XYZ file of C-alpha atoms in Angstrom:
659
model
C 188.044 232.651 37.510
C 186.830 230.213 40.112
C 188.250 227.268 38.208
C 191.678 228.818 37.853
C 191.668 229.702 41.528
C 190.885 226.204 42.723
C 193.152 224.274 40.357
C 196.387 225.102 42.205
C 194.762 224.078 45.505
C 193.814 220.635 44.129
C 197.295 220.128 42.713
C 198.841 221.186 46.017
C 196.540 218.841 47.947
C 197.326 215.899 45.684
C 201.033 216.663 45.899
C 200.873 216.872 49.695
C 199.140 213.493 50.058
C 201.549 211.858 47.637
C 204.518 213.416 49.417
C 203.190 212.233 52.793
C 202.817 208.646 51.542
C 206.321 208.643 50.071
C 207.722 210.115 53.280
C 205.959 207.466 55.383
C 207.243 204.728 53.079
C 210.827 206.020 53.368
C 210.379 206.278 57.134
C 209.167 202.685 57.504
C 211.546 201.273 54.921
C 210.948 197.573 54.119
C 208.103 197.447 56.659
C 206.161 199.744 54.354
C 205.882 197.143 51.581
C 204.431 194.635 54.060
C 201.742 197.142 55.032
C 201.029 197.759 51.326
C 200.512 194.045 50.693
C 198.441 193.675 53.864
C 196.003 196.399 52.767
C 195.771 195.122 49.179
C 195.134 191.557 50.404
C 192.451 192.775 52.795
C 190.718 194.646 49.966
C 191.004 191.599 47.684
C 189.358 189.279 50.217
C 186.580 191.776 50.971
C 185.792 192.249 47.270
C 185.763 188.473 46.751
C 183.401 187.975 49.703
C 181.121 190.773 48.509
C 180.958 189.195 45.056
C 180.015 185.842 46.591
C 177.318 187.541 48.682
C 175.815 189.129 45.567
C 176.057 185.838 43.654
C 174.279 183.972 46.471
C 171.838 186.834 47.147
C 168.873 184.493 47.410
C 170.439 183.069 50.566
C 172.580 185.916 51.883
C 169.875 188.558 51.617
C 167.035 186.327 52.829
C 167.544 187.306 56.466
C 169.632 190.465 55.923
C 172.694 188.447 56.858
C 175.131 190.206 54.508
C 176.325 192.858 57.029
C 177.165 190.099 59.520
C 178.969 188.134 56.798
C 181.098 191.161 55.902
C 181.876 192.075 59.520
C 182.748 188.528 60.574
C 184.665 188.053 57.343
C 186.786 191.124 58.029
C 187.773 189.681 61.409
C 188.741 186.349 59.838
C 190.720 188.075 57.074
C 192.658 190.193 59.565
C 193.481 187.035 61.518
C 194.663 185.150 58.425
C 196.781 188.040 57.145
C 198.318 188.556 60.576
C 199.380 184.899 60.609
C 200.704 185.122 57.046
C 202.657 188.326 57.584
C 204.032 187.883 61.092
C 207.117 186.020 59.779
C 208.184 188.739 57.312
C 207.459 191.350 60.004
C 209.741 189.534 62.459
C 212.496 189.021 59.886
C 212.301 192.635 58.715
C 212.403 194.069 62.237
C 215.448 191.957 63.103
C 217.171 192.925 59.835
C 216.513 196.613 60.420
C 217.808 196.495 63.965
C 221.054 194.694 63.080
C 221.544 196.259 59.618
C 221.561 192.870 57.896
C 222.146 192.283 54.165
C 219.487 194.332 52.379
C 219.498 192.364 49.120
C 218.907 189.058 50.926
C 216.084 190.686 52.875
C 214.553 192.062 49.660
C 214.519 188.656 47.955
C 213.060 186.914 51.017
C 210.302 189.494 51.553
C 209.434 189.576 47.850
C 209.074 185.804 47.551
C 207.120 185.530 50.804
C 204.627 188.327 50.099
C 203.958 187.426 46.478
C 203.561 183.730 47.324
C 201.225 184.416 50.274
C 198.927 186.795 48.398
C 198.953 184.593 45.281
C 197.784 181.695 47.459
C 194.898 183.864 48.674
C 194.058 184.741 45.050
C 194.198 181.090 43.990
C 191.838 179.861 46.698
C 189.370 182.681 46.101
C 189.491 182.014 42.342
C 188.517 178.353 42.755
C 185.814 179.098 45.319
C 182.822 179.632 42.966
C 183.443 176.277 41.257
C 183.792 174.564 44.630
C 180.563 176.125 45.878
C 178.707 174.997 42.755
C 179.919 171.450 43.351
C 179.728 171.130 47.139
C 177.849 174.212 48.402
C 180.879 174.981 50.567
C 184.152 176.867 50.395
C 187.243 174.721 49.711
C 187.790 172.539 52.769
C 188.952 169.034 53.632
C 187.593 167.736 50.321
C 190.169 169.870 48.521
C 192.931 168.284 50.624
C 191.583 164.756 50.224
C 191.538 165.122 46.447
C 195.296 165.784 46.495
C 195.776 162.143 47.500
C 194.551 161.098 44.046
C 196.354 163.457 41.623
C 195.963 161.236 38.546
C 192.199 160.846 38.875
C 191.649 164.460 39.897
C 193.732 165.879 37.050
C 191.833 163.732 34.570
C 188.532 164.953 36.012
C 189.598 168.610 35.948
C 190.946 168.595 32.403
C 187.828 166.799 31.205
C 185.088 168.799 32.876
C 186.616 172.083 34.017
C 188.753 173.412 31.149
C 187.235 176.915 31.247
C 187.632 177.140 35.001
C 191.277 175.994 34.840
C 192.163 178.480 32.103
C 190.384 181.297 33.956
C 192.181 180.460 37.183
C 195.591 180.361 35.474
C 194.946 183.760 33.868
C 193.896 185.257 37.203
C 197.005 183.890 38.922
C 199.296 185.163 36.151
C 197.757 188.638 36.333
C 197.999 188.588 40.131
C 201.704 187.703 40.064
C 202.394 190.419 37.506
C 200.507 193.034 39.546
C 202.089 191.984 42.845
C 205.585 192.022 41.363
C 205.047 195.553 40.031
C 203.596 196.620 43.380
C 206.632 195.291 45.206
C 209.170 196.839 42.848
C 207.399 200.207 42.997
C 207.120 200.519 46.769
C 210.190 198.654 48.043
C 212.461 200.746 50.261
C 215.623 199.018 51.400
C 216.334 201.280 54.361
C 214.603 203.454 56.918
C 215.353 206.884 58.343
C 214.156 205.903 61.808
C 216.607 206.271 64.712
C 217.652 202.974 66.323
C 215.522 203.470 69.451
C 212.405 203.963 67.315
C 213.154 200.810 65.345
C 212.807 198.796 68.548
C 209.505 200.507 69.387
C 208.223 199.915 65.848
C 209.171 196.249 66.054
C 207.343 195.762 69.361
C 204.198 197.531 68.105
C 204.082 195.585 64.834
C 204.637 192.199 66.483
C 201.963 192.890 69.104
C 199.538 194.011 66.392
C 200.185 190.828 64.393
C 199.750 188.643 67.475
C 196.501 190.339 68.488
C 195.248 190.363 64.908
C 196.001 186.647 64.519
C 194.208 185.755 67.756
C 191.269 187.888 66.660
C 189.697 188.226 70.106
C 190.399 188.764 73.798
C 188.041 185.937 74.793
C 188.985 182.512 76.176
C 189.685 180.985 72.767
C 191.209 182.428 69.572
C 188.954 183.268 66.661
C 187.528 180.200 64.939
C 184.716 179.249 62.531
C 182.307 178.521 65.387
C 182.781 182.024 66.744
C 181.780 183.447 63.367
C 178.794 181.133 62.780
C 175.384 182.722 63.165
C 173.068 181.095 60.615
C 171.457 177.691 60.150
C 172.474 177.956 56.473
C 175.936 176.406 56.319
C 176.945 178.342 53.186
C 176.141 181.665 54.859
C 178.488 180.700 57.695
C 181.115 179.561 55.169
C 181.079 182.931 53.424
C 182.298 184.621 56.602
C 185.556 182.700 56.183
C 188.041 183.003 53.340
C 189.000 179.937 51.351
C 192.646 179.716 52.392
C 191.518 179.814 56.036
C 188.803 177.176 55.558
C 191.303 174.840 53.859
C 194.051 175.283 56.454
C 191.559 174.900 59.315
C 190.330 171.656 57.733
C 193.942 170.443 57.471
C 194.460 171.169 61.158
C 191.280 169.306 62.063
C 192.254 166.307 59.926
C 195.453 165.912 61.952
C 193.255 165.273 65.008
C 191.165 162.564 63.367
C 193.299 159.469 63.734
C 191.059 156.430 63.588
C 190.767 154.140 66.581
C 191.995 151.397 64.236
C 195.372 153.182 64.135
C 195.741 152.494 67.844
C 193.960 149.180 68.449
C 194.457 147.400 65.128
C 192.091 147.339 62.186
C 189.014 145.232 61.598
C 186.937 144.982 58.398
C 184.036 147.410 58.472
C 181.476 144.663 57.876
C 182.784 142.633 60.813
C 182.834 145.606 63.177
C 179.321 146.573 62.115
C 178.002 143.032 62.585
C 179.521 142.797 66.056
C 177.982 146.074 67.202
C 174.599 145.289 65.668
C 174.537 141.930 67.456
C 175.319 143.660 70.742
C 172.360 146.006 70.316
C 168.853 145.154 71.472
C 167.568 144.865 67.893
C 167.705 141.922 65.522
C 170.396 142.281 62.793
C 167.735 142.062 60.062
C 166.175 145.299 61.324
C 169.147 147.262 59.981
C 168.042 147.805 56.386
C 169.749 151.017 55.231
C 173.094 150.276 53.544
C 173.948 153.963 53.274
C 173.381 154.458 57.015
C 174.173 150.939 58.287
C 173.330 151.531 61.963
C 169.930 153.023 61.140
C 166.815 151.100 62.169
C 163.217 151.828 63.059
C 162.645 152.429 66.767
C 159.146 152.256 68.226
C 158.514 154.609 71.146
C 157.064 153.139 74.330
C 154.856 156.163 74.973
C 151.932 156.227 72.540
C 150.336 159.579 73.429
C 150.791 163.049 71.958
C 154.529 163.786 71.526
C 155.974 165.602 74.522
C 158.475 168.422 74.819
C 162.026 167.343 75.653
C 164.427 169.311 77.855
C 167.962 168.161 78.648
C 169.580 169.947 81.600
C 173.264 169.205 81.048
C 175.221 169.687 84.267
C 178.830 170.805 84.001
C 181.353 168.483 85.744
C 178.814 166.882 88.109
C 180.359 163.510 88.873
C 178.747 161.028 91.249
C 181.284 162.071 93.900
C 179.311 165.339 94.351
C 175.889 163.681 94.586
C 174.768 162.525 98.012
C 172.212 160.052 96.631
C 175.018 158.267 94.751
C 177.271 157.975 97.785
C 179.098 161.252 97.187
C 179.468 164.410 99.253
C 176.294 166.021 100.680
C 176.237 168.796 98.088
C 173.099 167.969 96.117
C 169.912 168.105 98.249
C 167.845 169.361 95.288
C 169.026 166.660 92.899
C 168.741 164.008 95.613
C 165.069 164.948 96.045
C 164.413 164.968 92.296
C 165.946 161.498 92.071
C 163.248 160.195 94.398
C 160.566 161.782 92.193
C 161.777 160.500 88.820
C 163.435 157.598 87.034
C 166.873 157.558 88.637
C 169.775 155.844 86.828
C 172.229 154.968 89.583
C 174.784 153.038 87.508
C 175.416 155.386 84.569
C 178.844 156.149 83.102
C 180.032 159.021 80.926
C 181.787 158.254 77.652
C 184.616 160.719 78.237
C 186.146 163.515 80.275
C 185.276 166.605 78.240
C 182.034 168.518 77.759
C 182.091 167.972 73.998
C 182.343 164.221 74.548
C 179.284 164.344 76.781
C 177.435 166.489 74.239
C 178.414 164.000 71.547
C 176.970 161.072 73.499
C 173.798 162.808 74.678
C 172.774 164.600 71.476
C 174.046 162.174 68.813
C 174.322 158.791 70.548
C 177.646 158.335 68.742
C 180.228 155.812 69.926
C 183.304 157.462 71.518
C 186.570 157.287 69.545
C 190.249 158.119 70.009
C 189.868 161.289 67.940
C 188.247 164.472 69.197
C 184.507 164.630 69.674
C 182.467 164.969 66.478
C 181.372 168.359 67.820
C 184.819 169.602 66.744
C 185.606 167.482 63.680
C 185.279 168.636 60.087
C 183.120 165.974 58.454
C 180.438 166.200 61.126
C 179.686 169.918 60.885
C 176.780 169.271 58.499
C 174.491 166.316 57.806
C 175.574 164.468 60.951
C 172.832 162.872 63.024
C 171.633 164.661 66.148
C 168.350 164.279 67.974
C 167.766 167.968 67.221
C 167.803 167.273 63.492
C 165.636 164.178 64.027
C 163.110 166.139 66.116
C 163.121 169.121 63.777
C 161.893 166.760 61.054
C 159.144 165.735 63.492
C 158.014 169.406 63.608
C 159.806 170.231 66.872
C 161.284 173.643 67.625
C 164.932 172.911 68.482
C 167.018 175.053 70.800
C 170.320 175.361 72.671
C 170.565 177.588 75.758
C 173.945 178.465 77.266
C 175.045 181.224 79.627
C 178.407 181.719 77.928
C 179.559 182.229 74.347
C 178.146 179.329 72.341
C 181.088 179.258 69.941
C 183.188 177.735 72.741
C 184.385 174.225 71.829
C 182.800 174.702 68.380
C 179.329 174.031 69.831
C 177.593 176.793 67.891
C 178.926 175.713 64.510
C 178.107 172.047 65.129
C 174.624 172.769 66.456
C 173.641 175.195 63.703
C 174.827 172.722 61.090
C 172.945 169.802 62.587
C 169.395 170.708 63.451
C 169.473 173.300 66.231
C 167.389 176.165 64.847
C 167.626 178.489 67.855
C 170.780 179.409 69.797
C 170.141 181.392 72.988
C 173.494 182.285 74.515
C 174.960 185.054 76.658
C 174.372 187.978 74.252
C 170.684 187.038 73.932
C 169.865 186.777 77.644
C 167.194 189.201 78.818
C 168.894 189.825 82.148
C 172.056 188.664 83.890
C 172.243 189.313 87.616
C 175.636 187.626 88.120
C 178.286 187.111 85.471
C 181.426 185.067 85.946
C 184.323 184.138 83.692
C 182.175 181.628 81.820
C 179.157 183.916 81.483
C 175.801 183.983 83.233
C 175.330 182.124 86.499
C 173.232 178.963 86.592
C 170.360 180.890 88.176
C 170.340 183.377 85.297
C 170.564 180.489 82.856
C 167.529 178.753 84.341
C 165.554 181.999 84.529
C 166.157 182.512 80.803
C 165.278 178.865 80.104
C 162.038 179.172 82.082
C 161.098 182.245 80.046
C 161.906 180.439 76.793
C 159.861 177.357 77.738
C 156.914 179.423 78.933
C 156.796 181.254 75.627
C 157.254 178.108 73.532
C 154.471 176.337 75.449
C 151.952 178.852 74.082
C 152.521 177.420 70.597
C 151.073 174.196 69.261
C 154.568 173.135 68.175
C 156.447 170.836 70.595
C 159.973 171.878 71.519
C 163.340 170.351 72.316
C 165.890 172.323 74.335
C 169.420 171.527 75.463
C 170.365 173.685 78.474
C 174.057 173.648 79.406
C 175.239 174.957 82.805
C 178.674 176.409 83.584
C 178.853 177.598 87.213
C 180.450 174.317 88.356
C 183.604 175.095 86.392
C 186.892 176.634 87.410
C 187.287 179.380 88.673
C 184.005 178.426 90.453
C 182.338 181.827 90.546
C 178.788 182.225 91.855
C 176.759 184.919 93.660
C 177.092 185.474 97.388
C 174.433 184.608 99.935
C 172.837 181.716 98.037
C 174.155 178.688 99.904
C 175.762 177.721 103.180
C 179.336 177.112 102.065
C 180.610 173.548 102.342
C 184.260 174.664 102.177
C 185.531 177.649 104.123
C 186.990 179.323 101.038
C 184.184 180.352 98.703
C 185.443 179.622 95.172
C 186.003 175.875 95.407
C 184.773 172.949 93.365
C 182.561 171.681 96.208
C 180.900 175.042 96.802
C 180.304 175.525 93.078
C 178.676 172.090 92.854
C 176.436 172.988 95.810
C 175.453 176.296 94.190
C 174.696 174.533 90.883
C 172.380 172.209 92.789
C 170.686 175.169 94.483
C 170.013 176.791 91.086
C 168.653 173.501 89.726
C 166.237 173.197 92.658
C 165.040 176.798 92.215
C 164.310 176.082 88.549
C 162.209 173.010 89.274
C 160.175 174.872 91.880
C 159.020 177.189 89.085
C 158.854 174.505 86.397
C 156.394 172.367 88.397
C 153.980 175.324 88.487
C 154.468 176.262 84.824
C 152.341 175.880 81.714
C 154.901 173.477 80.172
C 155.377 171.045 83.070
C 152.766 168.419 82.284
C 153.785 168.153 78.614
C 157.558 167.968 79.095
C 160.087 165.207 79.750
C 163.204 166.459 81.568
C 166.565 164.732 81.647
C 169.047 165.944 84.261
C 172.483 164.533 83.469
C 176.160 165.425 83.848
C 178.435 165.881 80.851
C 181.316 164.230 82.755
C 182.955 164.130 86.166
C 185.366 166.874 87.200
C 189.072 166.140 87.368
C 189.722 162.559 86.229
C 192.866 160.959 87.590
C 194.181 157.648 88.770
C 196.751 154.964 88.093
C 194.251 152.766 86.259
C 194.245 152.486 82.477
C 190.794 154.056 82.691
C 189.743 155.336 86.154
C 186.219 154.001 85.868
C 185.039 155.401 89.208
C 185.638 158.912 87.821
C 183.240 158.261 84.939
C 180.256 157.578 87.212
C 177.681 160.358 86.761
C 174.055 161.071 87.788
C 171.033 161.052 85.486
C 167.319 161.213 86.169
C 164.288 161.405 83.870
C 161.522 163.444 85.456
C 158.192 164.858 84.376
C 154.441 164.306 84.491
C 153.737 160.607 84.036
C 157.317 159.423 84.703
C 157.246 156.651 87.307
C 159.517 157.248 90.293
C 162.009 154.387 90.502
C 165.658 153.534 91.066
C 167.276 151.808 88.081
C 170.476 149.971 89.014
C 171.166 148.594 85.526
C 174.584 149.304 84.010
C 174.079 152.098 81.463
C 176.067 154.407 79.187
C 175.559 158.023 78.128
C 174.774 156.767 74.610
C 171.611 155.106 76.007
C 170.043 158.399 77.079
C 168.942 159.883 73.744
C 167.111 156.745 72.489
C 165.376 156.483 75.854
C 164.329 160.143 75.786
C 162.756 159.760 72.350
C 160.870 156.693 73.536
C 159.571 158.465 76.667
C 158.461 161.459 74.584
C 156.546 159.298 72.107
C 158.817 159.845 69.086
C 159.123 156.797 66.831
C 161.190 156.688 63.647
C 164.378 155.642 61.867
C 167.641 156.760 63.421
C 171.230 155.443 63.612
C 171.780 155.551 67.388
C 173.142 152.322 68.868
C 172.309 153.018 72.501
C 169.649 151.005 74.304
C 166.099 152.239 74.763
C 165.992 151.696 78.509
C 162.184 151.604 78.531
C 162.624 148.135 76.991
C 163.813 144.971 78.664
C 167.574 144.685 78.056
C 169.229 141.267 78.553
C 171.924 141.352 81.232
C 174.574 140.181 78.770
C 173.920 143.273 76.598
C 174.209 145.874 79.361
C 177.542 147.711 79.048
C 179.252 151.059 79.425
C 181.846 152.545 77.066
C 184.573 154.989 78.115
C 187.299 156.766 76.147
C 190.201 158.062 78.260
C 192.828 159.685 76.084
C 193.930 156.769 73.843
C 192.658 154.027 76.169
C 189.199 152.509 75.750
C 187.193 150.707 78.431
C 184.196 148.446 77.925
C 182.617 147.191 81.114
C 179.855 144.668 81.644
C 178.305 143.255 84.801
C 181.013 140.592 84.926
C 184.050 141.897 83.010
C 186.177 144.935 82.286
C 188.048 145.086 78.990
C 190.739 147.701 78.330
C 192.226 148.538 74.935
C 195.575 150.335 74.743
C 197.567 151.544 71.732
C 199.729 148.811 70.221
C 199.162 146.390 73.104
C 197.068 143.315 73.688
C 193.672 143.862 75.281
C 193.476 143.458 79.044
C 190.483 141.510 80.388
C 189.635 141.660 84.092
C 186.691 139.586 85.292
C 185.071 138.020 88.301
C 185.943 134.657 86.836
C 188.604 133.561 84.361
C 187.022 133.237 80.918
C 187.695 130.308 78.604
C 190.040 131.377 75.802
C 187.381 131.309 73.071
C 184.955 133.427 75.144
C 187.745 135.850 75.992
C 188.666 136.200 72.327
C 185.019 136.728 71.372
C 184.612 139.430 74.035
C 187.754 141.272 72.884
C 186.491 141.200 69.295
C 183.187 142.754 70.392
C 184.978 145.473 72.383
C 187.355 146.247 69.533
C 184.393 146.561 67.165
C 182.756 149.120 69.455
C 186.037 151.028 69.751
C 186.679 151.387 65.996
C 183.215 151.439 64.393
C 182.633 155.100 65.258
C 185.791 156.159 63.396
C 184.755 154.171 60.334
C 181.224 155.583 60.348
C 182.641 159.089 60.658
C 185.178 158.677 57.870
C 182.531 157.187 55.552
C 180.038 159.902 56.549
C 177.602 157.110 57.288
C 176.087 158.447 60.516
C 173.300 160.703 59.333
């Protein structure tokens, strides 16, 4: 009796749900089919990611990372689908509002949706094979292979017959299923009144836009924002393969070689020129795979020391009293008298990522974006963190904001930084601005980290990156006597940043890590760079000082570049070994004719020496400005050396030969 009583209820319930779905579909009309495809695509991508997680369980379950992979992956998938479907949503909304030709709309929507979802299916289908080969999702390598269709087709048909057949079957089944899905659920018209059509259109477009952006933070969703592991494959699994390929394509468009602007030079010639300009003999470069690699002997012979880099946001020499700038830096001025003060140092660029590139990798600046943001350098690219990690150092990045900004998190995790301590991990934040924790909070967290690390026998390396001296220049009240009347100005922010730096060193000098640590205080770049010059060199002048127990207090007036800092740090800390950095170890005697500074300013490149300034511009002859007119052969030789420095970085990057 019970069974007969409940059966009609179940049938009624099923009928009601089915009726509601059909009614909603009729109400939404052609928009309904887009929502159907959106949901099915989202389920497809989630199932594919879950299967990859299970397949790679040894890595994905090692640190219970699978929930984070699924959550981050869902955000990426929503973003991708919002991008893919925003065009048909726009077209459909316009067609509904103006009662356009329904058959034309049907054909357009059908082709678009089936093609888009089939592309997702294709890229997910080839992913396992790609992972087996490269330990990555499809990326720039997939695109680069398309340049050689003959060779690639021969390779595929020879070694991957099963995979090709399987992929073709999956695609055929997908097209058949998607076509049936479309034909079943397509509704050519909607019962909505005209005023509701407009509201529906606005809501759908806003949802697509927000879904595509993926976040309300400063930057749209990106791979760096989703990265959380030092295992690159774990981070890759949070993406989907269509996204990873399209993102790689976008990045490749920003990788024009310096040779495209200044004229090409054979790799061997460029390499020889740069090697000769270094402070090592050419025969010391023995590794053909990594041609700039050589053995570097540290000057300090004692027990290896901890290394801390305090990277100062936008602190050009113009804000440093000791360098002839405004009286905004009493703390740094004092520290400069206590340490090894470089008074003639120049940044390599005008962006934070360019400064990070120079200071952590020692890489030559190029016309493309910094390697922090480029595709080929996200793994197996040399950084001092990776070098020190292999020397048994604990490696760390501390930042008061979101570390995914400017792709820092992804680059660092892929290249030797084992520990990322950013805004969400801070123990306490007393003042939070647009860019995150104030410099004081940053240094308090850093002091806590260093104190804890000093209890271990393992030495540590930490990069600490400030942000208070950045527009909109927010900092806590009552900390400094304002230099400008209005509080939130560049000058006041620089003065507050200096105050926070001084407060940190007061504690650091009394700490358990002080006597075993080498500190480098250095700016990433100057603030606003402007001027009529090809490269406004005066705006590249920045402060830097090495300080710590055993560091001799002195003023060093030698001409130096940001790329010289990392080799010098390693030497001061007692770390010898093979590395590819071309900067000078400033603890050594450097001949005057080898002292130089390199600067990239948009597409212009400057190379300055004690006697000359050489400027390279796109598609123009080099400009040489010197104290004396050079003989033609010397001028030509100098231009060749400068050109080699300008283009070698691009060639090393493209050949993946800086590792």
